[in-house]
Amino acid sequence: MASSDIRGVIREYLQDRFMIGKSPASLSDTDPLLEKGILDSTGVLELVGFIEETFSFSVEDEELVPDNLGSVENLVRYVARKAGRGVHN
Amino acid sequence: MCGIAGYVAFDGSMPPRETIERMLAALRHRGPDGFGIYYGERCVLGHARLSIIDLEGGWQPIFNEKRDVAVTFNGEIYNYIELRKELEADGHRFYTNSDTEVIVHAYEKWGTACPERFNGQFAFAIHDDRDRTLFLCRDRLGVRPVYHARAGNIFLFASEVKALNASGLVPLEPSMEGLHQIFTLWTNVSPRTPFSDVFELPPAHGMVVSPRGTGTKRYWSLPIGRKEALSPGECVEGLKAHIERSVRLRLRADVPVGAYLSGGLDSSLTAAFTRRCTSTPLKTFSLEFEDPRFDESEYQGEMARLLGTEHSSIRVGTEEIAVHFPEAIRAAERPLLRTAPVPMLLLSRLVRSEGYKVVITGEGADEFLLGYDIFKETKVREYCSRRPESRLRPLLLRRLYPYLFPDSRTARFQEAFFLKGYTETTDPFYGHRLRFDQAKRIRDFYSRETASRLHEDPESVLLQAMPHGFSDLSPIERTQVVEIETLLSSYLLSSQGDRVAMANSVEGRFVFLDHELIEFVSRIEPDRKMAGLREKAILKEVGRGMIPARILERKKFPYRAPDIESFQNTAAGRRILDEALDPVGMETFGLFDVDKVQALAAKVSSVARRNGRVTTSDNLVLMGVLSGQIFHKIFFGPSVPAEGFHPHDRVRRIVRGTAKGEDEWLRATSEG
């Protein structure tokens, strides 16, 4: 999957699950999901479940950090790397 | 414990006599033992009575010697015996043995400063014929409620909003700003309510209403900032003496007094002191939960056995919580973002069914002695802010919230969540920042019309209501003040206290809310109250030797009940949820955007079906919408005509006569 597709899938998921009532434009790819109130302390469990299911790999404990999951940009980079592909913009 | 209601009409245009009867009948649950009414020239004072002190002589309203000062009173003045002696020495004559009578004479002697002399939980209204003044007053922490409204030239007051409405003079309309406050702060900032043009008298305030105008004045402030270098021994011994004094005062009643036992430190301690201060058998009451995540029955049983009390408990099921939720909203008269008031409603029903009217309880210790996790969280965040580069300091959060870190995998992420904004230590709401920000999400679900009608920022309103000196306090002290000034009085003591207890005619007595105890503990440094991350450290020392170490050293177990899952996971709950989220009803209320709410409900429901965990933020929003819709249906739906008295009711009416002789000033009639 190309990174633009990954981005689309992730953005769609976030919009559908965590941004009900918000416009897609209200979140930029680099906005921190915690700071913006998109994810809370329990929401991350849902997000991890989704990533594992959708992209068919398991998220290792040490990977569960904001550097990997903290913004759309970080998520795309992380998923692309884990799924064994480089980032193709 | 009782209900009060009444009105004054300065231009003499008094409403019909039945008006007060309907108001009192709406307070029947607060005082089913009899109704007393005083019809003055331009004022009417009413009282719905629950007999606790002076069972035969305690009819209200009550007067001074000249019968030109009358009072209607809800609550207790615990130091009435001492005050009476002082007033009698001053020449005042008493005709009953009740604490109520002390109020009129204290008012004669000290005027509107009289509440400064009272130790108790009270709301009262005094009418002074001499200068045609009504004085409305409420206790320091806001244990007992009183609301007021105007209808033309008539000023009305009552213990509950439903009584104002029953007058027929105060139609209820939602206040969007008031509702918005509740959805974002969990509670209103007094005097605002969720009803337009209906106001609450703030705690620790007196209000004078006269033909010359209206004025509200604070008579007591939370002692903040004044600290003394007390030794650990002085703190423990001092607190112990205050608890014992407070319990003894609160055992003053002419009916048997019971005690709540939650299984935690505070109520174990208040029950243990109660046991120590009374020679009669003690009855204790507890809540058990079917859901083991919330249940503390093991500890309750242990404490009851240790104290040798006669113990009764009620086991609450998840479905039951959903079924009784609307009833709790009716009692609380506001949307509830938590279901925790529901089990308290069922517990007070148990107390009443066993013939008890009064229970000693432990609320307030967490606020004043630093028991809540939010205080530890604030301490840890501030500690981290002093060395942001430290990787070790954030590990303290894991110790703090084991139940929020069920999956150790996400621990780093959780830490990042709790450290949001942690370097902003000058933020006035530093301790509450995460919660307030999380609650703001409800705005995304308001309808366009609602959003356009909101002009106030609840946080700014709250900041303005904070006491003088607030901004100079440390983050942990500011967090404490916010908890006390907002959640304690308007949520814990009200929705989860007075309202749900009084719905079953039960009076709670709060040992830790004795103002002298509060003034004492306010002098103690926060670091003594919470030593490191050991919450209520001084209180634990007080309890040493009195309660088992297992209970003493138990980590604080927050009193919680299942929220949205009560509705998602049970058949009756789902029916209530579906009905509340029905698009037609939502359009009628107009507060929320139907499509957005439906999308969220669908998401939450799919999570529930997969046995997943509903996120905190989704839970909060959906609870807000659900309770907002139920609130709307109860209070703004088709109205049922307000009832008057029943034929078997005991009613005493006192009418201000027209004859000149003093003996003929008042003509009393009793019925029933």
Coordinates of N, CA and C in Angstrom, one line a residue, chain B residues 443-558:
Chain B
R443 N -19.1 20.1 22.6 CA -19.4 21.2 21.7 C -19.6 20.7 20.3
D444 N -18.8 19.7 19.9 CA -18.9 19.2 18.5 C -20.3 18.6 18.2
F445 N -21.0 18.3 19.3 CA -22.3 17.7 19.1 C -23.5 18.6 19.3
Y446 N -23.3 19.8 19.6 CA -24.4 20.8 19.7 C -24.9 21.1 18.3
S447 N -26.2 21.4 18.3 CA -26.8 21.8 17.0 C -26.2 23.2 16.7
R448 N -26.4 23.5 15.4 CA -25.8 24.8 15.0 C -26.5 26.0 15.8
E449 N -27.8 25.8 16.0 CA -28.5 26.9 16.7 C -28.0 27.0 18.2
T450 N -27.8 25.9 18.8 CA -27.2 26.0 20.2 C -25.9 26.7 20.2
A451 N -25.0 26.3 19.3 CA -23.7 26.9 19.2 C -23.8 28.4 19.0
S452 N -24.8 28.8 18.2 CA -24.8 30.2 18.0 C -25.4 31.0 19.2
R453 N -26.1 30.3 20.1 CA -26.7 31.0 21.2 C -25.7 31.0 22.5
L454 N -24.6 30.3 22.4 CA -23.7 30.3 23.6 C -22.7 31.4 23.5
H455 N -22.7 32.2 24.5 CA -21.8 33.4 24.5 C -20.8 33.3 25.7
E456 N -21.0 32.5 26.7 CA -20.2 32.5 27.8 C -19.2 31.3 27.7
D457 N -18.0 31.5 28.3 CA -17.0 30.5 28.4 C -17.1 30.0 29.8
P458 N -17.6 28.7 30.0 CA -17.7 28.2 31.4 C -16.5 28.4 32.3
E459 N -15.3 28.2 31.7 CA -14.1 28.3 32.4 C -13.9 29.7 33.0
S460 N -14.2 30.7 32.1 CA -14.0 32.1 32.6 C -15.0 32.4 33.7
V461 N -16.2 31.9 33.6 CA -17.2 32.1 34.6 C -16.7 31.5 35.9
L462 N -16.2 30.3 35.8 CA -15.7 29.6 37.0 C -14.5 30.4 37.6
L463 N -13.6 30.9 36.8 CA -12.5 31.6 37.3 C -12.9 32.9 38.1
Q464 N -13.9 33.5 37.5 CA -14.5 34.7 38.2 C -15.1 34.4 39.6
A465 N -15.6 33.1 39.7 CA -16.2 32.7 41.0 C -15.2 32.2 42.0
M466 N -14.0 32.1 41.6 CA -13.0 31.6 42.6 C -12.6 32.6 43.6
P467 N -12.3 32.2 44.8 CA -12.1 33.1 45.9 C -10.9 34.0 45.8
H468 N -10.9 35.0 46.5 CA -9.8 36.0 46.5 C -8.5 35.2 46.9
G469 N -7.4 35.4 46.2 CA -6.2 34.8 46.5 C -5.9 33.5 45.8
F470 N -6.9 33.0 45.0 CA -6.9 31.8 44.3 C -5.6 31.6 43.4
S471 N -5.4 32.7 42.6 CA -4.3 32.6 41.7 C -2.9 32.6 42.3
D472 N -2.8 32.9 43.6 CA -1.5 32.9 44.3 C -1.2 31.5 44.8
L473 N -2.2 30.6 44.8 CA -2.0 29.3 45.4 C -1.2 28.4 44.5
S474 N -0.6 27.3 45.1 CA 0.1 26.3 44.4 C -0.9 25.5 43.5
P475 N -0.4 24.8 42.5 CA -1.3 24.0 41.6 C -2.2 23.1 42.4
I476 N -1.6 22.4 43.4 CA -2.4 21.4 44.1 C -3.5 22.1 45.0
E477 N -3.1 23.2 45.5 CA -4.2 23.9 46.3 C -5.3 24.5 45.4
R478 N -4.9 25.0 44.2 CA -5.9 25.5 43.3 C -6.8 24.3 42.9
T479 N -6.3 23.2 42.7 CA -7.1 22.0 42.3 C -8.1 21.7 43.4
Q480 N -7.6 21.8 44.6 CA -8.4 21.5 45.8 C -9.6 22.5 45.9
V481 N -9.3 23.8 45.7 CA -10.3 24.8 45.7 C -11.4 24.6 44.7
V482 N -10.9 24.2 43.4 CA -11.9 24.0 42.4 C -12.8 22.8 42.7
E483 N -12.2 21.8 43.3 CA -13.0 20.6 43.7 C -14.0 21.0 44.7
I484 N -13.6 21.8 45.7 CA -14.5 22.2 46.8 C -15.6 23.2 46.3
E485 N -15.1 24.2 45.5 CA -16.1 25.2 45.2 C -17.1 24.8 44.1
T486 N -16.7 23.7 43.3 CA -17.6 23.3 42.2 C -18.2 22.0 42.5
L487 N -17.3 21.0 42.5 CA -17.9 19.6 42.5 C -18.5 19.2 43.8
L488 N -17.9 19.6 44.9 CA -18.3 19.2 46.2 C -19.8 19.7 46.4
S489 N -20.0 21.0 46.3 CA -21.3 21.5 46.7 C -22.3 21.2 45.6
S490 N -22.0 21.4 44.3 CA -23.0 21.3 43.3 C -23.2 19.9 42.7
Y491 N -22.2 19.1 42.9 CA -22.4 17.7 42.4 C -22.5 16.7 43.6
L492 N -21.4 16.6 44.3 CA -21.3 15.5 45.3 C -22.4 15.7 46.4
L493 N -22.5 16.9 47.0 CA -23.5 17.1 48.1 C -24.9 17.2 47.5
S494 N -25.0 17.6 46.3 CA -26.3 17.8 45.7 C -26.9 16.6 45.0
S495 N -26.3 16.4 43.8 CA -26.8 15.3 42.9 C -26.6 13.9 43.6
Q496 N -25.5 13.8 44.3 CA -25.1 12.5 44.8 C -25.4 12.5 46.4
G497 N -25.9 13.7 46.9 CA -26.1 13.8 48.3 C -27.5 14.1 48.7
D498 N -27.7 15.4 48.9 CA -29.1 15.9 49.4 C -30.2 15.4 48.5
R499 N -30.1 15.5 47.2 CA -31.3 15.2 46.4 C -31.7 13.8 46.4
V500 N -30.7 12.9 46.2 CA -31.0 11.5 46.2 C -31.4 10.9 47.5
A501 N -30.8 11.5 48.6 CA -31.2 11.1 49.9 C -32.6 11.6 50.3
M502 N -32.8 12.9 50.0 CA -34.1 13.5 50.3 C -35.2 13.0 49.5
A503 N -34.9 12.5 48.3 CA -35.9 11.9 47.5 C -36.6 10.7 48.3
N504 N -35.9 10.2 49.3 CA -36.4 9.2 50.1 C -36.5 9.6 51.6
S505 N -36.6 10.9 51.8 CA -36.7 11.5 53.1 C -35.6 11.1 54.1
V506 N -34.4 11.0 53.6 CA -33.2 10.7 54.5 C -32.3 11.8 54.5
E507 N -31.8 12.1 55.7 CA -30.9 13.3 55.9 C -29.4 12.7 56.1
G508 N -28.5 13.2 55.3 CA -27.1 12.8 55.5 C -26.5 13.9 56.4
R509 N -25.6 13.4 57.3 CA -24.8 14.3 58.2 C -23.4 14.1 57.9
F510 N -22.7 15.2 57.6 CA -21.3 15.1 57.1 C -20.3 15.5 58.1
V511 N -19.6 14.5 58.7 CA -18.7 14.8 59.7 C -17.5 15.7 59.3
F512 N -17.0 15.5 58.1 CA -15.9 16.2 57.6 C -16.2 17.6 57.1
L513 N -17.5 17.9 57.1 CA -17.9 19.3 56.6 C -18.1 20.2 57.8
D514 N -17.8 19.9 59.0 CA -17.9 20.8 60.1 C -16.9 21.9 59.8
H515 N -17.4 23.2 59.9 CA -16.5 24.3 59.4 C -15.3 24.5 60.3
E516 N -15.4 24.1 61.6 CA -14.3 24.3 62.5 C -13.2 23.2 62.1
L517 N -13.7 22.0 61.8 CA -12.7 21.0 61.3 C -12.0 21.5 60.0
I518 N -12.8 22.1 59.1 CA -12.3 22.5 57.9 C -11.2 23.6 58.1
E519 N -11.6 24.6 59.0 CA -10.7 25.7 59.3 C -9.4 25.1 59.9
F520 N -9.5 24.1 60.7 CA -8.3 23.5 61.3 C -7.4 22.8 60.2
V521 N -8.0 22.0 59.4 CA -7.2 21.3 58.4 C -6.7 22.2 57.3
S522 N -7.3 23.3 57.1 CA -6.8 24.3 56.1 C -5.5 24.9 56.6
R523 N -5.2 24.9 57.9 CA -3.9 25.4 58.3 C -2.8 24.5 58.1
I524 N -3.1 23.2 57.8 CA -2.0 22.2 57.6 C -1.4 22.3 56.2
E525 N -0.1 22.2 56.1 CA 0.6 22.2 54.8 C 0.1 21.0 53.9
P526 N -0.1 21.2 52.6 CA -0.5 20.1 51.7 C 0.4 18.9 51.8
D527 N 1.7 19.1 52.0 CA 2.6 18.0 52.0 C 2.4 17.1 53.2
R528 N 1.8 17.7 54.3 CA 1.5 16.8 55.4 C 0.2 16.0 55.1
K529 N -0.7 16.6 54.5 CA -2.0 15.9 54.2 C -1.7 14.8 53.2
M530 N -0.9 15.1 52.2 CA -0.5 14.0 51.2 C 1.0 13.9 51.3
A531 N 1.5 12.9 52.0 CA 2.9 12.7 52.2 C 3.5 11.9 51.0
G532 N 4.3 12.6 50.2 CA 4.7 11.9 48.9 C 3.4 11.7 48.1
L533 N 3.1 10.4 47.8 CA 1.9 10.2 47.1 C 0.9 9.4 48.0
R534 N 1.1 9.5 49.3 CA 0.3 8.8 50.2 C -0.9 9.7 50.6
E535 N -2.1 9.4 50.0 CA -3.2 10.3 50.2 C -3.7 10.3 51.6
K536 N -4.3 11.3 52.1 CA -5.0 11.5 53.4 C -4.0 10.9 54.5
A537 N -2.8 11.3 54.4 CA -1.8 10.7 55.4 C -2.2 10.9 56.8
I538 N -2.6 12.1 57.1 CA -3.0 12.4 58.5 C -4.2 11.6 59.0
L539 N -5.1 11.5 58.1 CA -6.4 10.8 58.4 C -6.0 9.3 58.7
K540 N -5.1 8.8 57.9 CA -4.7 7.4 58.2 C -4.1 7.2 59.5
E541 N -3.3 8.2 60.0 CA -2.8 8.2 61.3 C -3.9 8.2 62.4
V542 N -4.9 9.0 62.1 CA -6.0 9.1 63.0 C -6.7 7.8 63.2
G543 N -6.8 7.1 62.0 CA -7.5 5.8 62.0 C -6.7 4.6 62.6
R544 N -5.4 4.8 62.7 CA -4.5 3.7 63.2 C -5.0 3.2 64.6
G545 N -5.2 1.9 64.7 CA -5.7 1.3 65.9 C -7.2 1.3 66.0
M546 N -7.9 2.1 65.1 CA -9.4 2.1 65.2 C -10.0 1.3 64.1
I547 N -9.3 1.2 62.9 CA -9.8 0.4 61.8 C -8.7 -0.5 61.3
P548 N -9.0 -1.6 60.8 CA -8.0 -2.6 60.4 C -7.0 -2.0 59.4
A549 N -5.8 -2.5 59.5 CA -4.7 -2.0 58.6 C -5.1 -2.2 57.1
R550 N -5.8 -3.3 56.9 CA -6.1 -3.7 55.5 C -7.0 -2.6 54.9
I551 N -7.9 -2.0 55.7 CA -8.7 -0.9 55.2 C -8.0 0.4 55.2
L552 N -7.2 0.6 56.2 CA -6.5 1.8 56.4 C -5.5 2.1 55.3
E553 N -4.8 1.0 54.9 CA -3.8 1.2 53.9 C -4.2 0.9 52.4
R554 N -5.5 0.6 52.3 CA -6.1 0.4 51.0 C -5.9 1.6 50.1
K555 N -5.5 1.3 48.9 CA -5.4 2.4 48.0 C -6.8 3.0 47.8
K556 N -6.9 4.3 47.6 CA -8.2 5.0 47.4 C -8.9 4.3 46.3
F557 N -10.1 3.9 46.6 CA -11.0 3.2 45.6 C -12.1 4.1 45.2
P558 N -12.0 4.8 44.0 CA -13.0 5.8 43.8 C -14.4 5.2 43.7

